[in-house]
C-alpha cells in the first residue's frame, strides 16, 4: 500500500466561469480569485449587461485595478449575447484580444438575464461568425419556459437547443457551463471535440436535499439548481475522470447576505475564497488526485487554445476553517462551506 501524498504541486489553475460583479463588491472579491487562479473567464451579466467590446474593455480595466499589487492575474472577458448583438463588433473584439468568448443566456434563465437571447435562431448569424473565427461560446444551458419543471430545465435544453445547435454548427466551440445532470455528462461524452463542460464545486458536493431538508438553505441555492444524488455522482465521475472535456469553472456568484436571506433569495453561491480546497477534497475522496491538474490547470487552456500557466501552486493536506462570513464590499457575503473545515489548504 502506498501512502497518500501530503502535498500536491500543480500548474497554477484558471477559473473558466465566474462572476465578479462591479464597484465595491468587485473590489472585495477579485483578490480571492487572483490568489487562487492566474486567469478567469468573467461573466458579463452586470446591470446593465456587458454587451459590446467597448463595455468589456472598460470592465476589464476596472477588474485589473482591483487586483492586489504583486499578484499576476488576467481577466478573460466575455460579452453578453442579445437578440441584437452585432457580429462585427464581436469579431473585432475577439481579434483585438479584448473578448475571449461570448455568453449565451436564454432570456430569463438567471440573475440579470432579462436581456438574453429569446430564440437561438435570432443569433444564428452571430454564432456562424463565431464558428468561423474560432471564438468560443459559453452557454447557460437551461430552458426558461414556465411549463418545464426547474429540475428538468437543463436536460430539456440539451434536447431542444444544444444538440440541434451542435449538429448545425459542429465547428463552433461550445462550453456547456456549470453542468448539473447525468444527461449533461452523457451529452458531453457523446459530442465531438468542440464541446466541453465546466463543473462547479457545489455541484460536486451537494444535492437538492442539502438545499431543502431540515429547512431552506438559501446559501446552497444557485442556478442551475443542484439535482438528485445520482446526478451529483455522475458529475463527480466526470470531473475526476481525467477527461479533457471537463474543467474548473466555479460559477462563484457573490450576493450579499440580505439578498440571499430574503422572501425571494437570489441564486448564486460565493465559492471563490476556498475553491481549490473544495475541489481538491472531491478528487481526494474519489481517489483521483493525479487527475486534479488536468481538471484545474490543463484541460481549460487546451480547449480555449491557450498555453497552460508556467507557475506552480502547492496545496498541503492541512485543515483550514472556512469563515462564517466574508467582507463583500457593501455588505457581508456567506461563502460556500461557511463554518466547515476543509482538508487541504493552498499554501503557495
Ligand atoms: O446561481 C447563479 N448565479 N447562476 C447563474 O447563472 C448566475 C449567477 C449570478 O449571476 O448570480
Ligand atoms: Zn454563472
PDB file of C-alpha atoms in Angstrom, residues 151-277:
ATOM      1  CA  UNK A 151     -35.216  20.371 -12.108  1.00  0.00           C
ATOM      2  CA  UNK A 152     -35.701  19.360 -15.765  1.00  0.00           C
ATOM      3  CA  UNK A 153     -34.605  22.586 -17.423  1.00  0.00           C
ATOM      4  CA  UNK A 154     -31.047  21.507 -18.218  1.00  0.00           C
ATOM      5  CA  UNK A 155     -31.997  18.124 -19.671  1.00  0.00           C
ATOM      6  CA  UNK A 156     -34.724  19.702 -21.825  1.00  0.00           C
ATOM      7  CA  UNK A 157     -32.266  22.376 -23.007  1.00  0.00           C
ATOM      8  CA  UNK A 158     -29.976  19.653 -24.350  1.00  0.00           C
ATOM      9  CA  UNK A 159     -32.742  18.095 -26.441  1.00  0.00           C
ATOM     10  CA  UNK A 160     -34.369  21.280 -27.651  1.00  0.00           C
ATOM     11  CA  UNK A 161     -31.473  23.706 -28.085  1.00  0.00           C
ATOM     12  CA  UNK A 162     -27.974  22.365 -27.563  1.00  0.00           C
ATOM     13  CA  UNK A 163     -27.980  19.149 -29.581  1.00  0.00           C
ATOM     14  CA  UNK A 164     -29.582  20.871 -32.611  1.00  0.00           C
ATOM     15  CA  UNK A 165     -27.099  23.762 -32.295  1.00  0.00           C
ATOM     16  CA  UNK A 166     -24.072  21.480 -32.143  1.00  0.00           C
ATOM     17  CA  UNK A 167     -25.418  19.447 -35.080  1.00  0.00           C
ATOM     18  CA  UNK A 168     -25.885  22.612 -37.120  1.00  0.00           C
ATOM     19  CA  UNK A 169     -22.532  24.246 -36.218  1.00  0.00           C
ATOM     20  CA  UNK A 170     -20.122  21.380 -35.459  1.00  0.00           C
ATOM     21  CA  UNK A 171     -17.074  23.662 -35.701  1.00  0.00           C
ATOM     22  CA  UNK A 172     -18.356  26.087 -33.038  1.00  0.00           C
ATOM     23  CA  UNK A 173     -16.507  25.645 -29.733  1.00  0.00           C
ATOM     24  CA  UNK A 174     -19.148  25.279 -27.046  1.00  0.00           C
ATOM     25  CA  UNK A 175     -18.649  25.296 -23.296  1.00  0.00           C
ATOM     26  CA  UNK A 176     -21.685  23.809 -21.580  1.00  0.00           C
ATOM     27  CA  UNK A 177     -21.320  25.663 -18.304  1.00  0.00           C
ATOM     28  CA  UNK A 178     -21.903  24.538 -14.729  1.00  0.00           C
ATOM     29  CA  UNK A 179     -23.425  21.189 -15.715  1.00  0.00           C
ATOM     30  CA  UNK A 180     -25.659  19.560 -13.107  1.00  0.00           C
ATOM     31  CA  UNK A 181     -27.098  16.355 -14.597  1.00  0.00           C
ATOM     32  CA  UNK A 182     -26.164  12.881 -15.811  1.00  0.00           C
ATOM     33  CA  UNK A 183     -27.852  13.861 -19.101  1.00  0.00           C
ATOM     34  CA  UNK A 184     -25.332  16.679 -19.494  1.00  0.00           C
ATOM     35  CA  UNK A 185     -22.453  14.268 -18.842  1.00  0.00           C
ATOM     36  CA  UNK A 186     -23.827  11.843 -21.463  1.00  0.00           C
ATOM     37  CA  UNK A 187     -24.250  14.681 -23.939  1.00  0.00           C
ATOM     38  CA  UNK A 188     -20.680  15.929 -23.465  1.00  0.00           C
ATOM     39  CA  UNK A 189     -19.316  12.366 -23.711  1.00  0.00           C
ATOM     40  CA  UNK A 190     -21.083  11.728 -27.000  1.00  0.00           C
ATOM     41  CA  UNK A 191     -20.350  15.146 -28.543  1.00  0.00           C
ATOM     42  CA  UNK A 192     -17.278  15.847 -30.655  1.00  0.00           C
ATOM     43  CA  UNK A 193     -14.070  17.578 -29.514  1.00  0.00           C
ATOM     44  CA  UNK A 194     -15.581  21.076 -29.858  1.00  0.00           C
ATOM     45  CA  UNK A 195     -17.875  20.526 -26.865  1.00  0.00           C
ATOM     46  CA  UNK A 196     -16.644  20.738 -23.269  1.00  0.00           C
ATOM     47  CA  UNK A 197     -18.165  21.500 -19.871  1.00  0.00           C
ATOM     48  CA  UNK A 198     -17.326  23.271 -16.655  1.00  0.00           C
ATOM     49  CA  UNK A 199     -18.314  21.872 -13.252  1.00  0.00           C
ATOM     50  CA  UNK A 200     -18.675  23.905 -10.046  1.00  0.00           C
ATOM     51  CA  UNK A 201     -17.520  22.832  -6.582  1.00  0.00           C
ATOM     52  CA  UNK A 202     -21.050  22.980  -5.198  1.00  0.00           C
ATOM     53  CA  UNK A 203     -22.484  20.578  -7.749  1.00  0.00           C
ATOM     54  CA  UNK A 204     -19.799  18.067  -6.745  1.00  0.00           C
ATOM     55  CA  UNK A 205     -20.585  18.467  -3.029  1.00  0.00           C
ATOM     56  CA  UNK A 206     -24.330  18.992  -2.659  1.00  0.00           C
ATOM     57  CA  UNK A 207     -27.570  17.532  -3.957  1.00  0.00           C
ATOM     58  CA  UNK A 208     -31.058  19.004  -3.681  1.00  0.00           C
ATOM     59  CA  UNK A 209     -31.582  17.579  -0.203  1.00  0.00           C
ATOM     60  CA  UNK A 210     -28.861  19.915   1.028  1.00  0.00           C
ATOM     61  CA  UNK A 211     -30.991  22.862  -0.093  1.00  0.00           C
ATOM     62  CA  UNK A 212     -34.329  21.680   1.269  1.00  0.00           C
ATOM     63  CA  UNK A 213     -34.095  19.070   4.046  1.00  0.00           C
ATOM     64  CA  UNK A 214     -34.489  20.430   7.580  1.00  0.00           C
ATOM     65  CA  UNK A 215     -35.226  23.960   6.348  1.00  0.00           C
ATOM     66  CA  UNK A 216     -34.480  26.096   3.301  1.00  0.00           C
ATOM     67  CA  UNK A 217     -30.804  26.908   2.946  1.00  0.00           C
ATOM     68  CA  UNK A 218     -30.514  29.950   0.709  1.00  0.00           C
ATOM     69  CA  UNK A 219     -26.720  29.826   0.574  1.00  0.00           C
ATOM     70  CA  UNK A 220     -26.939  26.422  -1.166  1.00  0.00           C
ATOM     71  CA  UNK A 221     -29.188  27.829  -3.884  1.00  0.00           C
ATOM     72  CA  UNK A 222     -27.770  28.556  -7.310  1.00  0.00           C
ATOM     73  CA  UNK A 223     -28.793  28.052 -10.926  1.00  0.00           C
ATOM     74  CA  UNK A 224     -28.858  25.548 -12.392  1.00  0.00           C
ATOM     75  CA  UNK A 225     -30.165  24.231  -9.081  1.00  0.00           C
ATOM     76  CA  UNK A 226     -28.467  21.158  -7.587  1.00  0.00           C
ATOM     77  CA  UNK A 227     -30.254  17.936  -8.605  1.00  0.00           C
ATOM     78  CA  UNK A 228     -30.685  14.397  -7.178  1.00  0.00           C
ATOM     79  CA  UNK A 229     -27.797  12.385  -5.740  1.00  0.00           C
ATOM     80  CA  UNK A 230     -27.444  10.234  -8.882  1.00  0.00           C
ATOM     81  CA  UNK A 231     -26.596  13.403 -10.814  1.00  0.00           C
ATOM     82  CA  UNK A 232     -24.036  14.552  -8.272  1.00  0.00           C
ATOM     83  CA  UNK A 233     -22.347  11.158  -8.546  1.00  0.00           C
ATOM     84  CA  UNK A 234     -22.272  11.383 -12.356  1.00  0.00           C
ATOM     85  CA  UNK A 235     -20.652  14.827 -12.109  1.00  0.00           C
ATOM     86  CA  UNK A 236     -18.048  13.561  -9.648  1.00  0.00           C
ATOM     87  CA  UNK A 237     -17.219  10.734 -12.037  1.00  0.00           C
ATOM     88  CA  UNK A 238     -16.870  13.137 -14.956  1.00  0.00           C
ATOM     89  CA  UNK A 239     -14.813  15.786 -13.156  1.00  0.00           C
ATOM     90  CA  UNK A 240     -12.342  13.301 -11.688  1.00  0.00           C
ATOM     91  CA  UNK A 241     -12.079  11.062 -14.778  1.00  0.00           C
ATOM     92  CA  UNK A 242      -9.068  12.823 -16.274  1.00  0.00           C
ATOM     93  CA  UNK A 243     -11.046  13.582 -19.439  1.00  0.00           C
ATOM     94  CA  UNK A 244     -10.005  16.869 -21.086  1.00  0.00           C
ATOM     95  CA  UNK A 245     -13.685  17.663 -21.724  1.00  0.00           C
ATOM     96  CA  UNK A 246     -14.306  18.801 -18.151  1.00  0.00           C
ATOM     97  CA  UNK A 247     -12.631  21.700 -16.431  1.00  0.00           C
ATOM     98  CA  UNK A 248     -12.757  24.028 -13.484  1.00  0.00           C
ATOM     99  CA  UNK A 249     -15.394  26.763 -13.526  1.00  0.00           C
ATOM    100  CA  UNK A 250     -16.516  27.838 -10.086  1.00  0.00           C
ATOM    101  CA  UNK A 251     -19.522  29.986 -11.055  1.00  0.00           C
ATOM    102  CA  UNK A 252     -18.572  31.950  -7.948  1.00  0.00           C
ATOM    103  CA  UNK A 253     -21.525  34.337  -7.703  1.00  0.00           C
ATOM    104  CA  UNK A 254     -21.471  36.642  -4.685  1.00  0.00           C
ATOM    105  CA  UNK A 255     -24.750  38.060  -3.447  1.00  0.00           C
ATOM    106  CA  UNK A 256     -24.894  39.999  -0.214  1.00  0.00           C
ATOM    107  CA  UNK A 257     -26.306  38.075   2.693  1.00  0.00           C
ATOM    108  CA  UNK A 258     -29.525  40.108   2.873  1.00  0.00           C
ATOM    109  CA  UNK A 259     -30.203  39.432  -0.831  1.00  0.00           C
ATOM    110  CA  UNK A 260     -29.925  35.652  -0.253  1.00  0.00           C
ATOM    111  CA  UNK A 261     -31.783  35.533   3.081  1.00  0.00           C
ATOM    112  CA  UNK A 262     -34.912  37.163   1.738  1.00  0.00           C
ATOM    113  CA  UNK A 263     -38.502  36.463   0.609  1.00  0.00           C
ATOM    114  CA  UNK A 264     -37.103  35.970  -2.886  1.00  0.00           C
ATOM    115  CA  UNK A 265     -33.476  34.992  -2.395  1.00  0.00           C
ATOM    116  CA  UNK A 266     -31.006  35.424  -5.264  1.00  0.00           C
ATOM    117  CA  UNK A 267     -29.406  32.441  -6.999  1.00  0.00           C
ATOM    118  CA  UNK A 268     -25.656  32.159  -6.620  1.00  0.00           C
ATOM    119  CA  UNK A 269     -23.004  30.603  -4.383  1.00  0.00           C
ATOM    120  CA  UNK A 270     -19.842  32.501  -3.462  1.00  0.00           C
ATOM    121  CA  UNK A 271     -17.115  29.874  -3.543  1.00  0.00           C
ATOM    122  CA  UNK A 272     -14.043  31.789  -4.749  1.00  0.00           C
ATOM    123  CA  UNK A 273     -12.100  32.045  -1.454  1.00  0.00           C
ATOM    124  CA  UNK A 274     -11.688  28.248  -0.993  1.00  0.00           C
ATOM    125  CA  UNK A 275     -12.453  26.942  -4.463  1.00  0.00           C
ATOM    126  CA  UNK A 276      -9.284  24.866  -4.949  1.00  0.00           C
ATOM    127  CA  UNK A 277      -9.594  23.415  -1.459  1.00  0.00           C
TER     128      UNK A 277
END
